Short mmCIF file of C-alpha atoms and ligand atoms in Angstrom, two decimals:
data_model
loop_
_atom_site.label_atom_id
_atom_site.label_comp_id
_atom_site.label_asym_id
_atom_site.label_seq_id
_atom_site.Cartn_x
_atom_site.Cartn_y
_atom_site.Cartn_z
CA MET A 1 -152.35 90.62 -55.16
CA SER A 2 -152.72 94.09 -56.56
CA ALA A 3 -151.39 94.92 -59.98
CA ARG A 4 -148.66 97.51 -60.41
CA ASN A 5 -146.10 98.75 -62.89
CA LEU A 6 -143.03 96.54 -62.92
CA GLU A 7 -139.54 96.80 -64.29
CA LEU A 8 -138.31 93.35 -65.26
CA LYS A 9 -134.63 92.56 -65.80
CA PHE A 10 -134.06 89.93 -68.48
CA ILE A 11 -131.79 87.09 -67.36
CA LYS A 12 -131.78 84.45 -70.08
CA LYS A 13 -133.87 82.47 -72.54
CA VAL A 14 -134.14 78.69 -72.80
CA ARG A 15 -135.38 76.91 -75.90
CA GLU A 16 -138.36 74.65 -75.11
CA SER A 17 -139.22 73.33 -78.60
CA LYS A 18 -138.69 74.13 -82.27
CA ASP A 19 -140.09 77.66 -81.92
CA SER A 20 -140.92 78.10 -78.20
CA TYR A 21 -138.72 79.72 -75.60
CA SER A 22 -138.91 80.45 -71.89
CA PHE A 23 -137.74 83.94 -70.97
CA TYR A 24 -136.43 84.40 -67.43
CA PHE A 25 -136.65 87.73 -65.63
CA THR A 26 -135.52 88.74 -62.15
CA ARG A 27 -138.53 88.57 -59.83
CA PRO A 28 -139.11 92.03 -58.39
CA LYS A 29 -139.00 92.25 -54.59
CA ASP A 30 -142.44 91.79 -53.01
CA PHE A 31 -143.95 90.72 -56.33
CA LYS A 32 -146.66 88.23 -55.40
CA PHE A 33 -148.88 86.32 -57.81
CA ASN A 34 -151.09 83.27 -57.94
CA PRO A 35 -150.55 80.34 -60.32
CA GLY A 36 -152.17 81.15 -63.66
CA GLN A 37 -151.98 84.93 -63.38
CA TYR A 38 -150.45 86.93 -66.18
CA VAL A 39 -148.62 90.17 -66.90
CA LYS A 40 -148.78 92.73 -69.67
CA ILE A 41 -145.41 93.27 -71.29
CA PHE A 42 -144.47 96.50 -73.07
CA LEU A 43 -141.57 96.68 -75.50
CA ASP A 44 -139.93 99.66 -77.05
CA ILE A 45 -140.20 98.82 -80.77
CA LYS A 46 -139.08 101.34 -83.36
CA ASN A 47 -141.49 100.35 -86.14
CA PRO A 48 -144.02 97.96 -84.65
CA ASP A 49 -146.36 96.07 -86.99
CA LYS A 50 -150.07 96.66 -86.61
CA ARG A 51 -150.31 94.14 -83.77
CA GLY A 52 -148.58 96.72 -81.59
CA SER A 53 -145.94 96.69 -78.88
CA SER A 54 -147.61 95.12 -75.84
CA ARG A 55 -148.89 91.62 -75.07
CA TYR A 56 -150.34 89.60 -72.23
CA PHE A 57 -148.35 86.58 -71.10
CA THR A 58 -149.05 84.07 -68.36
CA ILE A 59 -146.31 83.59 -65.80
CA SER A 60 -145.27 79.99 -66.45
CA SER A 61 -143.07 79.72 -63.36
CA SER A 62 -144.49 78.91 -59.94
CA PRO A 63 -145.05 81.50 -57.19
CA THR A 64 -142.80 79.24 -55.09
CA GLU A 65 -139.82 80.09 -57.33
CA LYS A 66 -138.57 83.22 -55.66
CA ASP A 67 -135.63 84.38 -57.78
CA PHE A 68 -137.22 84.69 -61.20
CA ILE A 69 -140.43 84.80 -63.17
CA VAL A 70 -140.72 83.08 -66.53
CA ILE A 71 -142.74 83.73 -69.65
CA THR A 72 -143.01 81.01 -72.25
CA THR A 73 -144.05 81.83 -75.77
CA LYS A 74 -143.90 80.82 -79.40
CA ILE A 75 -141.83 83.03 -81.63
CA ILE A 76 -143.75 83.20 -84.88
CA LYS A 77 -143.62 86.39 -86.83
CA SER A 78 -144.79 89.63 -85.20
CA SER A 79 -142.36 92.52 -84.64
CA PHE A 80 -143.11 92.12 -80.91
CA LYS A 81 -141.87 88.52 -80.87
CA LYS A 82 -138.76 89.40 -82.90
CA GLU A 83 -137.87 92.13 -80.44
CA PHE A 84 -138.56 89.79 -77.52
CA LEU A 85 -136.22 87.16 -78.97
CA ASN A 86 -133.47 89.77 -79.20
CA LEU A 87 -133.55 90.80 -75.52
CA ILE A 88 -130.06 90.82 -74.06
CA PRO A 89 -129.13 89.85 -70.47
CA ASN A 90 -129.65 92.70 -67.96
CA GLU A 91 -131.90 94.61 -70.38
CA LYS A 92 -134.93 96.03 -68.57
CA ILE A 93 -138.48 96.00 -69.87
CA ASN A 94 -141.74 97.40 -68.54
CA ALA A 95 -144.65 95.28 -67.44
CA PHE A 96 -147.89 95.53 -65.49
CA GLY A 97 -149.32 92.90 -63.26
CA PRO A 98 -150.17 90.48 -61.92
CA VAL A 99 -153.55 90.43 -63.63
CA GLY A 100 -156.23 87.81 -64.19
CA TYR A 101 -158.03 85.47 -61.95
CA PHE A 102 -157.26 81.80 -62.37
CA ASP A 103 -159.88 80.05 -60.36
CA PHE A 104 -157.90 77.52 -58.33
CA ASN A 105 -158.81 77.26 -54.66
CA GLN A 106 -156.30 75.08 -52.85
CA ASP A 107 -158.69 74.41 -50.00
CA LYS A 108 -161.66 73.39 -52.13
CA ASP A 109 -160.41 72.07 -55.48
CA LYS A 110 -159.22 68.56 -54.73
CA ASN A 111 -159.81 66.90 -58.12
CA ILE A 112 -158.81 68.98 -61.10
CA VAL A 113 -158.49 68.28 -64.81
CA LEU A 114 -156.28 70.65 -66.79
CA LEU A 115 -156.87 70.69 -70.54
CA SER A 116 -154.64 72.73 -72.83
CA GLY A 117 -154.20 73.41 -76.50
CA GLY A 118 -150.58 74.16 -77.49
CA ILE A 119 -148.98 77.04 -75.59
CA GLY A 120 -152.09 77.10 -73.34
CA ILE A 121 -150.10 74.74 -71.12
CA THR A 122 -148.23 77.70 -69.52
CA PRO A 123 -150.56 78.35 -66.54
CA TYR A 124 -150.65 74.62 -65.80
CA HIS A 125 -146.87 74.49 -65.65
CA SER A 126 -147.04 77.14 -62.93
CA LEU A 127 -149.93 75.44 -61.13
CA ILE A 128 -148.50 71.91 -61.21
CA LYS A 129 -145.13 73.09 -59.88
CA PHE A 130 -146.98 75.03 -57.17
CA ILE A 131 -149.13 72.04 -56.14
CA ASP A 132 -146.14 69.71 -56.17
CA THR A 133 -143.78 72.00 -54.26
CA LYS A 134 -146.39 72.81 -51.62
CA LYS A 135 -147.31 69.11 -51.38
CA LEU A 136 -150.99 69.94 -51.72
CA ILE A 137 -153.45 67.06 -51.53
CA THR A 138 -154.94 67.71 -54.95
CA ASN A 139 -155.49 65.10 -57.65
CA VAL A 140 -154.35 66.60 -60.93
CA THR A 141 -154.84 65.23 -64.44
CA LEU A 142 -153.21 67.24 -67.20
CA ILE A 143 -154.15 66.50 -70.80
CA ALA A 144 -151.96 68.64 -73.02
CA SER A 145 -152.72 68.68 -76.72
CA PHE A 146 -150.10 69.60 -79.33
CA ASP A 147 -150.03 69.12 -83.09
CA PHE A 148 -146.56 67.57 -83.57
CA HIS A 149 -144.00 66.09 -81.19
CA LYS A 150 -141.46 68.73 -82.21
CA ASN A 151 -143.73 71.38 -80.68
CA ILE A 152 -144.33 69.87 -77.25
CA ILE A 153 -143.02 71.75 -74.23
CA PHE A 154 -142.35 71.00 -70.54
CA TYR A 155 -142.60 67.24 -71.22
CA GLU A 156 -139.54 65.90 -69.35
CA GLU A 157 -140.05 68.24 -66.43
CA LEU A 158 -143.72 67.36 -65.96
CA MET A 159 -143.06 63.63 -66.41
CA LYS A 160 -140.45 63.83 -63.65
CA ILE A 161 -143.04 65.43 -61.35
CA GLU A 162 -145.54 62.70 -62.30
CA ASN A 163 -143.00 59.99 -61.46
CA GLU A 164 -142.43 61.45 -58.01
CA ASN A 165 -145.96 62.54 -57.12
CA LYS A 166 -148.71 59.93 -57.12
CA LEU A 167 -151.44 62.57 -57.22
CA ILE A 168 -150.30 64.06 -60.53
CA LYS A 169 -151.06 62.43 -63.88
CA ILE A 170 -149.61 63.85 -67.10
CA ILE A 171 -150.92 62.96 -70.57
CA TYR A 172 -149.75 64.47 -73.84
CA THR A 173 -151.78 63.94 -76.99
CA LEU A 174 -150.56 64.65 -80.52
CA THR A 175 -153.23 65.61 -83.03
CA LYS A 176 -151.17 65.27 -86.20
CA GLU A 177 -148.67 62.53 -85.43
CA LYS A 178 -148.71 58.97 -84.10
CA ARG A 179 -145.93 58.30 -81.62
CA GLU A 180 -145.26 55.70 -78.93
CA GLY A 181 -145.93 56.95 -75.41
CA PHE A 182 -148.34 59.64 -76.58
CA GLU A 183 -152.05 59.65 -77.13
CA LYS A 184 -153.14 60.31 -80.72
CA GLY A 185 -155.88 62.77 -81.62
CA ARG A 186 -157.82 65.70 -80.25
CA VAL A 187 -159.28 65.83 -76.76
CA ASN A 188 -162.59 63.96 -77.07
CA GLU A 189 -165.04 61.91 -75.02
CA ASP A 190 -163.04 58.67 -75.33
CA LEU A 191 -159.82 60.29 -74.16
CA LEU A 192 -161.52 61.97 -71.19
CA LYS A 193 -163.26 58.76 -70.15
CA LYS A 194 -160.02 56.80 -70.46
CA TYR A 195 -158.32 58.92 -67.78
CA ILE A 196 -161.12 60.36 -65.67
CA LYS A 197 -163.23 58.02 -63.56
CA ASP A 198 -166.11 60.36 -62.85
CA LEU A 199 -166.45 63.59 -64.82
CA LYS A 200 -168.97 64.91 -62.29
CA THR A 201 -166.54 65.09 -59.36
CA GLU A 202 -163.90 67.09 -61.24
CA LYS A 203 -163.24 70.74 -61.80
CA PHE A 204 -162.11 71.41 -65.38
CA TYR A 205 -159.76 74.10 -66.65
CA LEU A 206 -159.53 74.92 -70.36
CA VAL A 207 -156.75 77.08 -71.77
CA GLY A 208 -155.82 77.62 -75.40
CA SER A 209 -157.08 79.32 -78.54
CA ASP A 210 -160.72 80.47 -78.65
CA THR A 211 -161.49 77.51 -80.92
CA PHE A 212 -159.93 75.03 -78.49
CA THR A 213 -161.71 76.32 -75.40
CA GLU A 214 -165.08 76.59 -77.20
CA GLU A 215 -164.80 73.06 -78.57
CA ILE A 216 -163.92 71.53 -75.21
CA TYR A 217 -166.51 73.60 -73.37
CA THR A 218 -169.22 72.21 -75.64
CA LEU A 219 -167.84 68.69 -75.25
CA LEU A 220 -167.92 68.93 -71.45
CA THR A 221 -171.38 70.45 -71.20
CA ASP A 222 -172.67 67.78 -73.62
CA LEU A 223 -171.20 65.25 -71.17
CA GLU A 224 -173.25 66.92 -68.44
CA VAL A 225 -170.39 68.62 -66.65
CA LYS A 226 -171.91 71.59 -64.82
CA GLU A 227 -170.91 75.02 -66.11
CA GLU A 228 -169.86 76.05 -62.60
CA ASN A 229 -167.23 73.29 -62.71
CA ILE A 230 -165.60 74.66 -65.85
CA PHE A 231 -163.07 77.50 -65.91
CA LYS A 232 -161.81 78.68 -69.27
CA GLU A 233 -159.25 81.15 -70.47
CA ASP A 234 -158.66 82.10 -74.09
CA PHE A 235 -155.18 82.95 -75.29
CA SER A 236 -156.46 85.39 -77.88
CA GLY A 237 -153.93 86.41 -80.53
CA TYR A 238 -152.96 83.02 -81.99
C1 LIG B 1 -154.77 86.07 -70.67
C2 LIG B 1 -153.79 85.77 -71.76
C3 LIG B 1 -152.66 85.01 -71.46
C4 LIG B 1 -151.74 84.70 -72.47
N1 LIG B 1 -150.64 83.94 -72.17
C5 LIG B 1 -149.77 83.60 -73.15
C6 LIG B 1 -148.63 82.78 -72.88
O1 LIG B 1 -148.36 82.36 -71.75
N2 LIG B 1 -147.81 82.48 -73.90
C7 LIG B 1 -148.07 82.92 -75.18
O2 LIG B 1 -147.29 82.60 -76.10
N3 LIG B 1 -149.12 83.68 -75.47
C8 LIG B 1 -149.98 84.04 -74.49
N4 LIG B 1 -151.06 84.83 -74.78
C9 LIG B 1 -151.24 85.32 -76.18
C10 LIG B 1 -150.30 86.50 -76.44
O3 LIG B 1 -150.75 87.65 -75.76
C11 LIG B 1 -150.20 86.83 -77.94
O4 LIG B 1 -151.45 87.26 -78.40
C12 LIG B 1 -149.75 85.62 -78.76
O5 LIG B 1 -148.54 85.13 -78.22
C13 LIG B 1 -149.56 86.00 -80.23
O6 LIG B 1 -148.47 86.87 -80.31
P1 LIG B 1 -148.18 87.83 -81.56
O7 LIG B 1 -149.34 88.73 -81.79
O8 LIG B 1 -146.88 88.48 -81.24
O9 LIG B 1 -148.11 86.91 -82.81
P2 LIG B 1 -147.13 85.71 -83.27
O10 LIG B 1 -146.91 84.81 -82.11
O11 LIG B 1 -145.93 86.25 -83.93
O12 LIG B 1 -148.06 85.04 -84.32
C14 LIG B 1 -149.35 84.52 -83.99
C15 LIG B 1 -150.24 84.50 -85.22
O13 LIG B 1 -150.43 85.82 -85.73
C16 LIG B 1 -149.95 85.94 -87.05
N5 LIG B 1 -149.22 87.23 -87.14
C17 LIG B 1 -148.24 87.67 -86.33
N6 LIG B 1 -147.78 88.87 -86.72
C18 LIG B 1 -148.46 89.19 -87.82
C19 LIG B 1 -148.45 90.31 -88.69
N7 LIG B 1 -147.61 91.31 -88.51
N8 LIG B 1 -149.34 90.32 -89.71
C20 LIG B 1 -150.18 89.30 -89.91
N9 LIG B 1 -150.24 88.21 -89.13
C21 LIG B 1 -149.40 88.15 -88.10
C22 LIG B 1 -148.99 84.77 -87.22
O14 LIG B 1 -148.90 84.39 -88.56
C23 LIG B 1 -149.63 83.70 -86.36
O15 LIG B 1 -150.65 83.04 -87.02
C24 LIG B 1 -151.96 85.17 -73.79
C25 LIG B 1 -153.09 85.95 -74.07
C26 LIG B 1 -153.99 86.26 -73.08
C27 LIG B 1 -155.17 87.12 -73.41
#
């Protein structure tokens, strides 16, 4: 899928949690991408702060969703995010993509463990919807880590997929809050061993802040998971 300049028409935004939103854009004709790929978005900002006026965002929708592409992000404080939040329907923005290589091979990867920190869940949302819609024979375990319940995203939607697809297991863990139905604490050896029978037969994906991916990478290699079975992507900027 070769990258190109894109003009994306904004359709709508949907609130996902206290400060996260999914932004829907019309999918350009012939725009193909793989689950986990991302785009660079450019905004026209009059007085941008020093973080600038472009950002990378993963496409959180699935390639099987033909009418739109979705970007899911946390609105915190940058001038970029403020401008993004103020997009109005039919407004057009510039982008470039798809870029990035998310190492999922649907013919080979039959047992996968997806580990995310916070908003790092976005590529997995795309991948899980893709695997489910295409009825791929792939065993998926998602362990999504968030700090508080108020910040979790995609929960109902992914639980619905889990209920209907025996190959997909969804676990959310909260690091700063105890709550029924959720695991409590950071991703650690006990949590992995509770849900994964044999760490050696799995391919692991790690997405989140640099700190999250580094911590989990060390944990996995200490547990003798081979480096070639670990794919990691840092969402730098948080
Ligand atoms: C491959 C890749 C994929 C990515 N995919 C996604 C994705 O799907 N979703 C997503 O949300 N992000 C994604 N990111 C990260 C994204 O590109 C941004 O870096 C991130 O969202 C932070 O955005 P922001 O700089 O606008 O800061 P904000 O989100 O506004 O804030 C983030 C942090 O920066 C601080 N900050 C912000 N502005 C300022 C300022 N002016 N001065 C001082 N501190 C400030 C805030 O206090 C906060 O701690 C991805 C990054 C990469 C590299």
